[in-house]
C-alpha positions as a printed NumPy array, in Angstrom:
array([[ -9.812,  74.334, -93.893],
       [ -9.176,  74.128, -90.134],
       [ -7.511,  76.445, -87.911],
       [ -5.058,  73.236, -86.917],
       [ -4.   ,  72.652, -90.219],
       [ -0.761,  74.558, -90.758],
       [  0.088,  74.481, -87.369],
       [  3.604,  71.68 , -86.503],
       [  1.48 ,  68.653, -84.228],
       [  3.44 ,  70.08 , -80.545],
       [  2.176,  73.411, -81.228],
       [ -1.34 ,  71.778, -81.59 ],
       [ -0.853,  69.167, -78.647],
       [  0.308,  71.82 , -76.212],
       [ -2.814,  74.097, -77.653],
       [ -5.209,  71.406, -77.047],
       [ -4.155,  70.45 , -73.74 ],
       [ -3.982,  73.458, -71.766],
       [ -7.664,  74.387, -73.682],
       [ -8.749,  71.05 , -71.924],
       [ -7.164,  71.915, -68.487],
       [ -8.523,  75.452, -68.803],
       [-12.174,  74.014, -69.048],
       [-11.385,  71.573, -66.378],
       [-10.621,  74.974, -64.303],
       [-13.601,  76.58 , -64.587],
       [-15.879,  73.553, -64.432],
       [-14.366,  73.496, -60.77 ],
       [-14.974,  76.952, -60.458],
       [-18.818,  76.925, -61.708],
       [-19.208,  73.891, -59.178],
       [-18.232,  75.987, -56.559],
       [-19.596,  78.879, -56.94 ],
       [-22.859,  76.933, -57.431],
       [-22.421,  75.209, -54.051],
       [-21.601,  78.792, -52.374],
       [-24.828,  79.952, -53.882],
       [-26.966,  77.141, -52.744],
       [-25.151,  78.268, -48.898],
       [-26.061,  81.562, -49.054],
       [-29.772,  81.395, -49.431],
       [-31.098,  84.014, -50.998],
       [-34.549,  84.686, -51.431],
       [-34.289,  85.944, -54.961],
       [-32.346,  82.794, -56.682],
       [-34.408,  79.237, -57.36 ],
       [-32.435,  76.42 , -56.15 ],
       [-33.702,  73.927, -58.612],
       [-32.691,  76.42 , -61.66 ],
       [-29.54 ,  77.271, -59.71 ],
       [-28.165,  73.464, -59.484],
       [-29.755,  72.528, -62.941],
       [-28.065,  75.229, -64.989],
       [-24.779,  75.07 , -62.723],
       [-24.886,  70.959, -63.175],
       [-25.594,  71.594, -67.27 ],
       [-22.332,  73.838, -67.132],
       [-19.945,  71.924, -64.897],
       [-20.896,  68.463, -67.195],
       [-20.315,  70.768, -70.55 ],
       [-17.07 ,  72.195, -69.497],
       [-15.98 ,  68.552, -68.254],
       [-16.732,  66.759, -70.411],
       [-15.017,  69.475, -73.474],
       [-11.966,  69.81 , -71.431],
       [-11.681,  65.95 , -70.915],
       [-12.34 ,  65.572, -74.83 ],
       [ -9.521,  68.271, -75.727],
       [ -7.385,  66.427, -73.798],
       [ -7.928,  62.846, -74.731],
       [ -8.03 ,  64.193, -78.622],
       [ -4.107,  66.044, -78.114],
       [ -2.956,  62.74 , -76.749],
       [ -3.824,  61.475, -80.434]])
């Protein structure tokens, strides 16, 4: 049974959006704090892990919040 069931459909459109604007938020915060990283230099943190993991994030967190918010449009 899902969570969404029971729930009246502007409860669950005003749920899913601000889910999908909340991801949207802190894929822009990953991406730069990422990009501050990569400034900073240190001597301890590997660029190419840096960027990859920070570039796997930002797409996952994009591309959920985008989702979320297409699907409450529905």
């Amino acid at each position: 049974m899902s969570i969404f069931a029971e729930m009246k459909s502007e409860k669950k459109e005003v749920l899913l959006s601000e889910t999908g604007k909340f991801l949207i938020d802190i894929a822009k915060l990953v991406f730069g704090g990422v990009i501050l990283a990569g400034i900073m230099r240190y001597d301890d943190i590997n660029p190419a892990l840096l960027f990859s993991i920070g570039g796997i994030v930002v797409a996952l967190c994009c591309i959920s919040g985008l989702s979320l918010i297409v699907l409450s449009k529905k």
